[in-house]
Tab-separated table of C-alpha atoms in Angstrom:
chain	number	residue	atom	x	y	z
S	1	MET	CA	0.000	0.000	0.000
S	2	THR	CA	1.184	3.495	-0.807
S	3	SER	CA	0.785	6.272	1.720
S	4	ASN	CA	1.074	10.037	1.691
S	5	ARG	CA	1.642	10.137	5.435
S	6	PRO	CA	5.146	10.958	6.746
S	7	LEU	CA	7.105	8.087	8.298
S	8	ALA	CA	8.344	7.996	11.901
S	9	LEU	CA	10.532	5.509	13.770
S	10	VAL	CA	10.034	4.748	17.468
S	11	THR	CA	12.552	2.430	19.111
S	12	GLY	CA	11.271	0.625	22.176
S	13	GLY	CA	7.817	1.351	20.786
S	14	SER	CA	5.933	-1.701	22.031
S	15	SER	CA	5.267	-0.547	25.609
S	16	GLY	CA	5.642	2.263	28.127
S	17	ILE	CA	6.571	5.760	27.007
S	18	GLY	CA	7.663	4.411	23.628
S	19	PHE	CA	4.237	3.019	22.792
S	20	GLU	CA	2.623	6.262	23.945
S	21	LEU	CA	4.990	8.196	21.685
S	22	ALA	CA	4.048	5.906	18.798
S	23	LYS	CA	0.384	6.649	19.493
S	24	GLN	CA	1.115	10.379	19.393
S	25	PHE	CA	2.688	9.991	15.961
S	26	ALA	CA	-0.182	7.818	14.695
S	27	GLN	CA	-2.823	10.243	15.956
S	28	ASN	CA	-1.006	13.128	14.287
S	29	GLY	CA	-0.840	11.689	10.797
S	30	PHE	CA	2.339	9.585	10.734
S	31	ASP	CA	2.982	6.039	9.586
S	32	LEU	CA	5.316	4.114	11.849
S	33	VAL	CA	8.179	1.710	12.230
S	34	ILE	CA	8.369	0.443	15.813
S	35	SER	CA	10.842	-1.894	17.466
S	36	GLY	CA	10.690	-4.087	20.538
S	37	SER	CA	12.522	-7.020	22.077
S	38	SER	CA	9.483	-9.305	22.345
S	39	ASP	CA	6.500	-10.325	20.259
S	40	LYS	CA	4.513	-7.575	22.024
S	41	VAL	CA	5.717	-5.351	19.203
S	42	THR	CA	3.343	-7.135	16.806
S	43	LYS	CA	0.317	-6.509	19.025
S	44	ALA	CA	1.357	-2.882	19.474
S	45	ALA	CA	1.523	-2.472	15.693
S	46	GLU	CA	-1.990	-3.879	15.350
S	47	GLU	CA	-3.327	-1.268	17.773
S	48	LEU	CA	-1.526	1.549	15.985
S	49	ARG	CA	-3.088	0.476	12.697
S	50	THR	CA	-6.538	1.048	14.222
S	51	MET	CA	-5.540	4.732	14.451
S	52	GLY	CA	-5.118	4.952	10.696
S	53	ALA	CA	-1.367	4.426	10.519
S	54	GLN	CA	0.532	1.941	8.454
S	55	CYS	CA	2.841	0.283	10.975
S	56	TYR	CA	5.879	-1.904	10.369
S	57	PRO	CA	7.018	-3.734	13.532
S	58	TYR	CA	10.519	-5.132	14.014
S	59	GLN	CA	11.571	-7.464	16.821
S	60	ALA	CA	15.245	-7.353	17.745
S	61	ASP	CA	17.751	-7.314	20.591
S	62	ALA	CA	18.693	-3.652	20.934
S	63	SER	CA	21.865	-4.536	22.865
S	64	THR	CA	23.532	-5.968	19.745
S	65	TYR	CA	25.003	-4.338	16.658
S	66	GLU	CA	23.062	-6.779	14.499
S	67	GLY	CA	19.782	-5.880	16.206
S	68	VAL	CA	20.208	-2.140	15.694
S	69	GLU	CA	21.522	-2.475	12.148
S	70	GLY	CA	18.729	-4.901	11.289
S	71	LEU	CA	16.149	-2.363	12.424
S	72	TRP	CA	17.734	0.344	10.297
S	73	ASN	CA	17.784	-1.964	7.280
S	74	HIS	CA	14.079	-2.598	7.943
S	75	VAL	CA	13.491	1.168	7.722
S	76	VAL	CA	15.565	1.476	4.537
S	77	SER	CA	13.680	-1.410	2.908
S	78	LEU	CA	10.498	0.682	2.936
S	79	ASP	CA	12.138	3.104	0.487
S	80	ARG	CA	10.516	6.096	2.149
S	81	PRO	CA	12.081	9.203	3.685
S	82	LEU	CA	12.153	9.080	7.481
S	83	GLU	CA	10.696	12.338	8.762
S	84	ALA	CA	10.909	11.715	12.519
S	85	ALA	CA	12.695	9.327	14.864
S	86	ALA	CA	12.138	8.813	18.583
S	87	LEU	CA	15.228	7.025	19.911
S	88	ASN	CA	13.485	5.841	23.019
S	89	VAL	CA	14.616	2.279	23.736
S	90	GLY	CA	16.365	1.969	27.101
S	91	ILE	CA	16.555	-0.168	30.214
S	92	GLY	CA	17.152	0.492	33.902
S	93	GLN	CA	18.964	-1.428	36.599
S	94	GLY	CA	18.582	-0.956	40.312
S	95	GLY	CA	20.718	-2.361	43.108
S	96	ALA	CA	24.189	-1.716	44.447
S	97	PHE	CA	26.960	-1.539	41.868
S	98	LEU	CA	29.033	-4.145	43.725
S	99	ASP	CA	26.105	-6.576	43.754
S	100	ASN	CA	25.082	-6.300	40.105
S	101	ASP	CA	26.537	-8.547	37.408
S	102	LEU	CA	29.067	-6.912	35.107
S	103	GLU	CA	27.283	-8.454	32.110
S	104	ASP	CA	24.098	-6.598	33.091
S	105	ASP	CA	26.029	-3.335	33.354
S	106	PHE	CA	27.428	-3.893	29.878
S	107	LYS	CA	23.984	-4.706	28.468
S	108	LEU	CA	22.572	-1.451	29.844
S	109	ILE	CA	25.441	0.507	28.297
S	110	ALA	CA	24.986	-1.340	24.999
S	111	ILE	CA	21.308	-0.374	24.786
S	112	ASN	CA	21.258	3.067	26.386
S	113	ILE	CA	24.507	4.436	24.938
S	114	THR	CA	26.002	2.326	22.152
S	115	GLY	CA	22.676	1.517	20.505
S	116	THR	CA	21.505	5.123	20.724
S	117	VAL	CA	24.677	6.372	19.036
S	118	HIS	CA	24.427	3.630	16.388
S	119	MET	CA	20.838	4.453	15.433
S	120	ALA	CA	21.416	8.208	15.681
S	121	LYS	CA	24.269	7.895	13.188
S	122	ARG	CA	22.060	6.108	10.653
S	123	VAL	CA	19.078	8.390	11.198
S	124	ALA	CA	21.013	11.674	11.169
S	125	MET	CA	22.929	10.835	7.997
S	126	HIS	CA	19.676	9.870	6.253
S	127	MET	CA	17.863	13.014	7.383
S	128	VAL	CA	20.715	15.421	6.604
S	129	ALA	CA	20.928	13.974	3.100
S	130	ASN	CA	17.184	14.692	2.773
S	131	LYS	CA	17.613	18.138	4.407
S	132	SER	CA	14.651	17.391	6.670
S	133	GLY	CA	13.873	15.517	9.862
S	134	ARG	CA	13.245	15.540	13.600
S	135	ILE	CA	15.045	13.407	16.189
S	136	LEU	CA	13.818	12.850	19.763
S	137	ILE	CA	16.187	11.218	22.254
S	138	THR	CA	14.678	9.924	25.486
S	139	SER	CA	16.970	10.717	28.401
S	140	SER	CA	15.724	11.058	32.006
S	141	ILE	CA	15.542	13.500	34.868
S	142	SER	CA	18.255	11.209	36.251
S	143	ALA	CA	20.590	13.029	33.857
S	144	THR	CA	20.449	16.043	36.188
S	145	GLN	CA	21.784	14.300	39.308
S	146	PRO	CA	23.938	11.472	40.653
S	147	THR	CA	22.008	8.190	40.860
S	148	PRO	CA	23.451	5.857	43.510
S	149	TYR	CA	21.814	2.408	43.406
S	150	GLU	CA	21.233	3.126	39.720
S	151	THR	CA	24.915	3.842	39.311
S	152	VAL	CA	25.238	2.855	35.646
S	153	TYR	CA	21.753	3.866	34.524
S	154	GLY	CA	21.931	7.538	35.544
S	155	PRO	CA	25.223	8.225	33.768
S	156	SER	CA	23.895	6.485	30.655
S	157	LYS	CA	21.011	8.951	30.599
S	158	ALA	CA	23.345	11.881	31.276
S	159	PHE	CA	25.202	10.778	28.160
S	160	GLY	CA	21.949	10.749	26.197
S	161	PHE	CA	21.053	14.284	27.281
S	162	SER	CA	24.491	15.710	26.486
S	163	PHE	CA	24.600	13.785	23.210
S	164	ALA	CA	21.236	15.205	22.144
S	165	GLU	CA	22.203	18.779	22.999
S	166	SER	CA	25.553	18.413	21.235
S	167	LEU	CA	24.086	16.860	18.102
S	168	ARG	CA	21.396	19.527	18.007
S	169	GLN	CA	24.036	22.241	17.735
S	170	GLU	CA	26.018	20.373	15.085
S	171	LEU	CA	22.949	19.933	12.892
S	172	ARG	CA	21.860	23.574	12.938
S	173	GLY	CA	21.168	24.749	9.413
S	174	THR	CA	20.781	21.234	7.989
S	175	GLY	CA	17.001	21.043	8.256
S	176	VAL	CA	17.293	18.414	11.019
S	177	THR	CA	16.354	19.151	14.636
S	178	VAL	CA	17.166	17.275	17.841
S	179	THR	CA	15.126	17.317	21.059
S	180	ALA	CA	15.776	15.583	24.378
S	181	LEU	CA	12.958	14.210	26.546
S	182	LEU	CA	13.740	13.924	30.269
S	183	PRO	CA	10.906	12.008	31.946
S	184	GLY	CA	10.547	11.788	35.684
S	185	ALA	CA	9.352	8.544	37.288
S	186	THR	CA	6.549	7.349	35.016
S	187	ASP	CA	3.700	4.826	35.320
S	188	SER	CA	5.246	2.153	33.115
S	189	GLU	CA	6.871	-1.189	33.915
S	190	PHE	CA	10.277	0.511	34.022
S	191	HIS	CA	10.986	0.311	37.761
S	192	LYS	CA	9.563	-3.196	38.049
S	193	ASN	CA	11.732	-4.377	35.162
S	194	ALA	CA	14.747	-2.672	36.740
S	195	GLY	CA	14.222	-4.648	39.959
S	196	MET	CA	13.271	-1.505	41.881
S	197	ALA	CA	9.669	-2.233	42.856
S	198	SER	CA	10.579	-2.284	46.577
S	199	SER	CA	12.422	1.073	46.527
S	200	GLU	CA	10.831	4.366	47.517
S	201	ILE	CA	10.934	5.423	43.853
S	202	GLY	CA	9.323	2.154	42.837
S	203	LYS	CA	6.491	2.616	45.319
S	204	SER	CA	5.981	6.349	44.715
S	205	LYS	CA	3.260	8.071	42.698
S	206	LYS	CA	4.264	8.209	39.039
S	207	ASN	CA	3.774	10.593	36.155
S	208	ASP	CA	1.209	9.674	33.508
S	209	LYS	CA	3.024	8.090	30.546
S	210	THR	CA	0.484	9.445	28.063
S	211	GLU	CA	1.127	12.995	29.267
S	212	VAL	CA	4.907	12.487	29.252
S	213	ALA	CA	4.726	11.263	25.649
S	214	ARG	CA	2.492	14.167	24.628
S	215	GLN	CA	4.952	16.646	26.102
S	216	GLY	CA	7.834	14.957	24.284
S	217	PHE	CA	5.981	14.890	20.965
S	218	GLU	CA	4.962	18.547	21.221
S	219	ALA	CA	8.521	19.578	22.090
S	220	LEU	CA	9.802	17.642	19.074
S	221	MET	CA	7.268	19.220	16.724
S	222	ASN	CA	8.022	22.711	18.068
S	223	ASP	CA	11.821	22.333	17.875
S	224	VAL	CA	12.380	22.689	21.629
S	225	ASP	CA	15.884	21.657	22.695
S	226	HIS	CA	14.700	19.645	25.711
S	227	VAL	CA	11.639	19.069	27.854
S	228	VAL	CA	11.194	17.570	31.314
S	229	GLY	CA	8.355	15.055	31.048
S	230	GLY	CA	5.876	14.999	33.897
S	231	ASP	CA	3.901	17.113	36.310
S	232	GLU	CA	4.830	20.483	37.813
S	233	GLN	CA	6.572	18.826	40.777
S	234	THR	CA	8.804	16.868	38.397
S	235	LYS	CA	9.611	19.980	36.380
S	236	GLN	CA	10.429	21.876	39.587
S	237	GLN	CA	12.782	19.076	40.669
S	238	ALA	CA	14.744	19.502	37.445
S	239	ILE	CA	14.989	23.253	38.090
S	240	ASP	CA	16.088	22.710	41.697
S	241	ASN	CA	18.706	20.190	40.584
S	242	ARG	CA	20.572	22.956	38.752
S	243	THR	CA	21.560	24.602	42.026
S	244	THR	CA	21.503	21.733	44.547
S	245	PRO	CA	24.993	20.396	45.467
S	246	GLU	CA	25.843	17.038	43.908
S	247	THR	CA	26.474	15.461	47.317
S	248	VAL	CA	23.024	16.475	48.536
S	249	LYS	CA	21.343	15.106	45.416
S	250	ALA	CA	23.355	11.884	45.682
S	251	GLU	CA	22.308	11.308	49.295
S	252	ARG	CA	18.666	11.997	48.486
S	253	HIS	CA	18.646	9.663	45.510
S	254	ALA	CA	20.383	6.905	47.470
S	255	GLU	CA	17.626	6.970	50.057
S	256	ASN	CA	14.932	6.839	47.396
S	257	ALA	CA	16.550	4.209	45.163
S	258	ARG	CA	17.982	1.797	47.752
S	259	LEU	CA	16.127	-1.495	47.744
S	260	LYS	CA	14.167	-2.065	50.955
């Protein structure tokens, strides 16, 4: 089937914030490519099609070069210009650094950092050649503070935020924009999957994932450099983090993230 709708890519688009972002694109006139690590991606694609979008799901392991490259080849095979990309896939990991397996640390880095850079390279080169495109990179409010008991996760998201801001400046004048989304704690399966259900963060009231995705989508469409996703309390925390000493933020986060 041919389509006159623009095409968007959402990585990690089968659940959580990623699926909500995909819904935002579908509801605003985009066709979609979405990726996920399980067969849930197929069901997610079926739901997105009910919103009028053509949707092309791709199941892959985002921690591997082959998985990321395979997804990009899936996009290329459609022979359509990619107008927007939400590089959203990411995982968390709670627990003390000394207790966690090194292999799990490496997997988090592979998905949150290496995979993001890999896909951003493919997407940015494609969009710059077309002189048009929008890139959204999902970071986290964790990028604004130390994150003890999420000691690899937080720095991975700080990388994502700095990477997005840096790439944004490099691409000025090319027709391609870059926006960073920094969600606060959100009502997805993230903290459960990270093994943090028993922590204060895991048990706390969460931001609405639909609202977080809407804020990210609107920031992307309006060429905003970054947006904190969540309620006013979450946005105020990000503001306060600019002036709060790192040691104070580290102690506070340790208390909230330590497994009980």
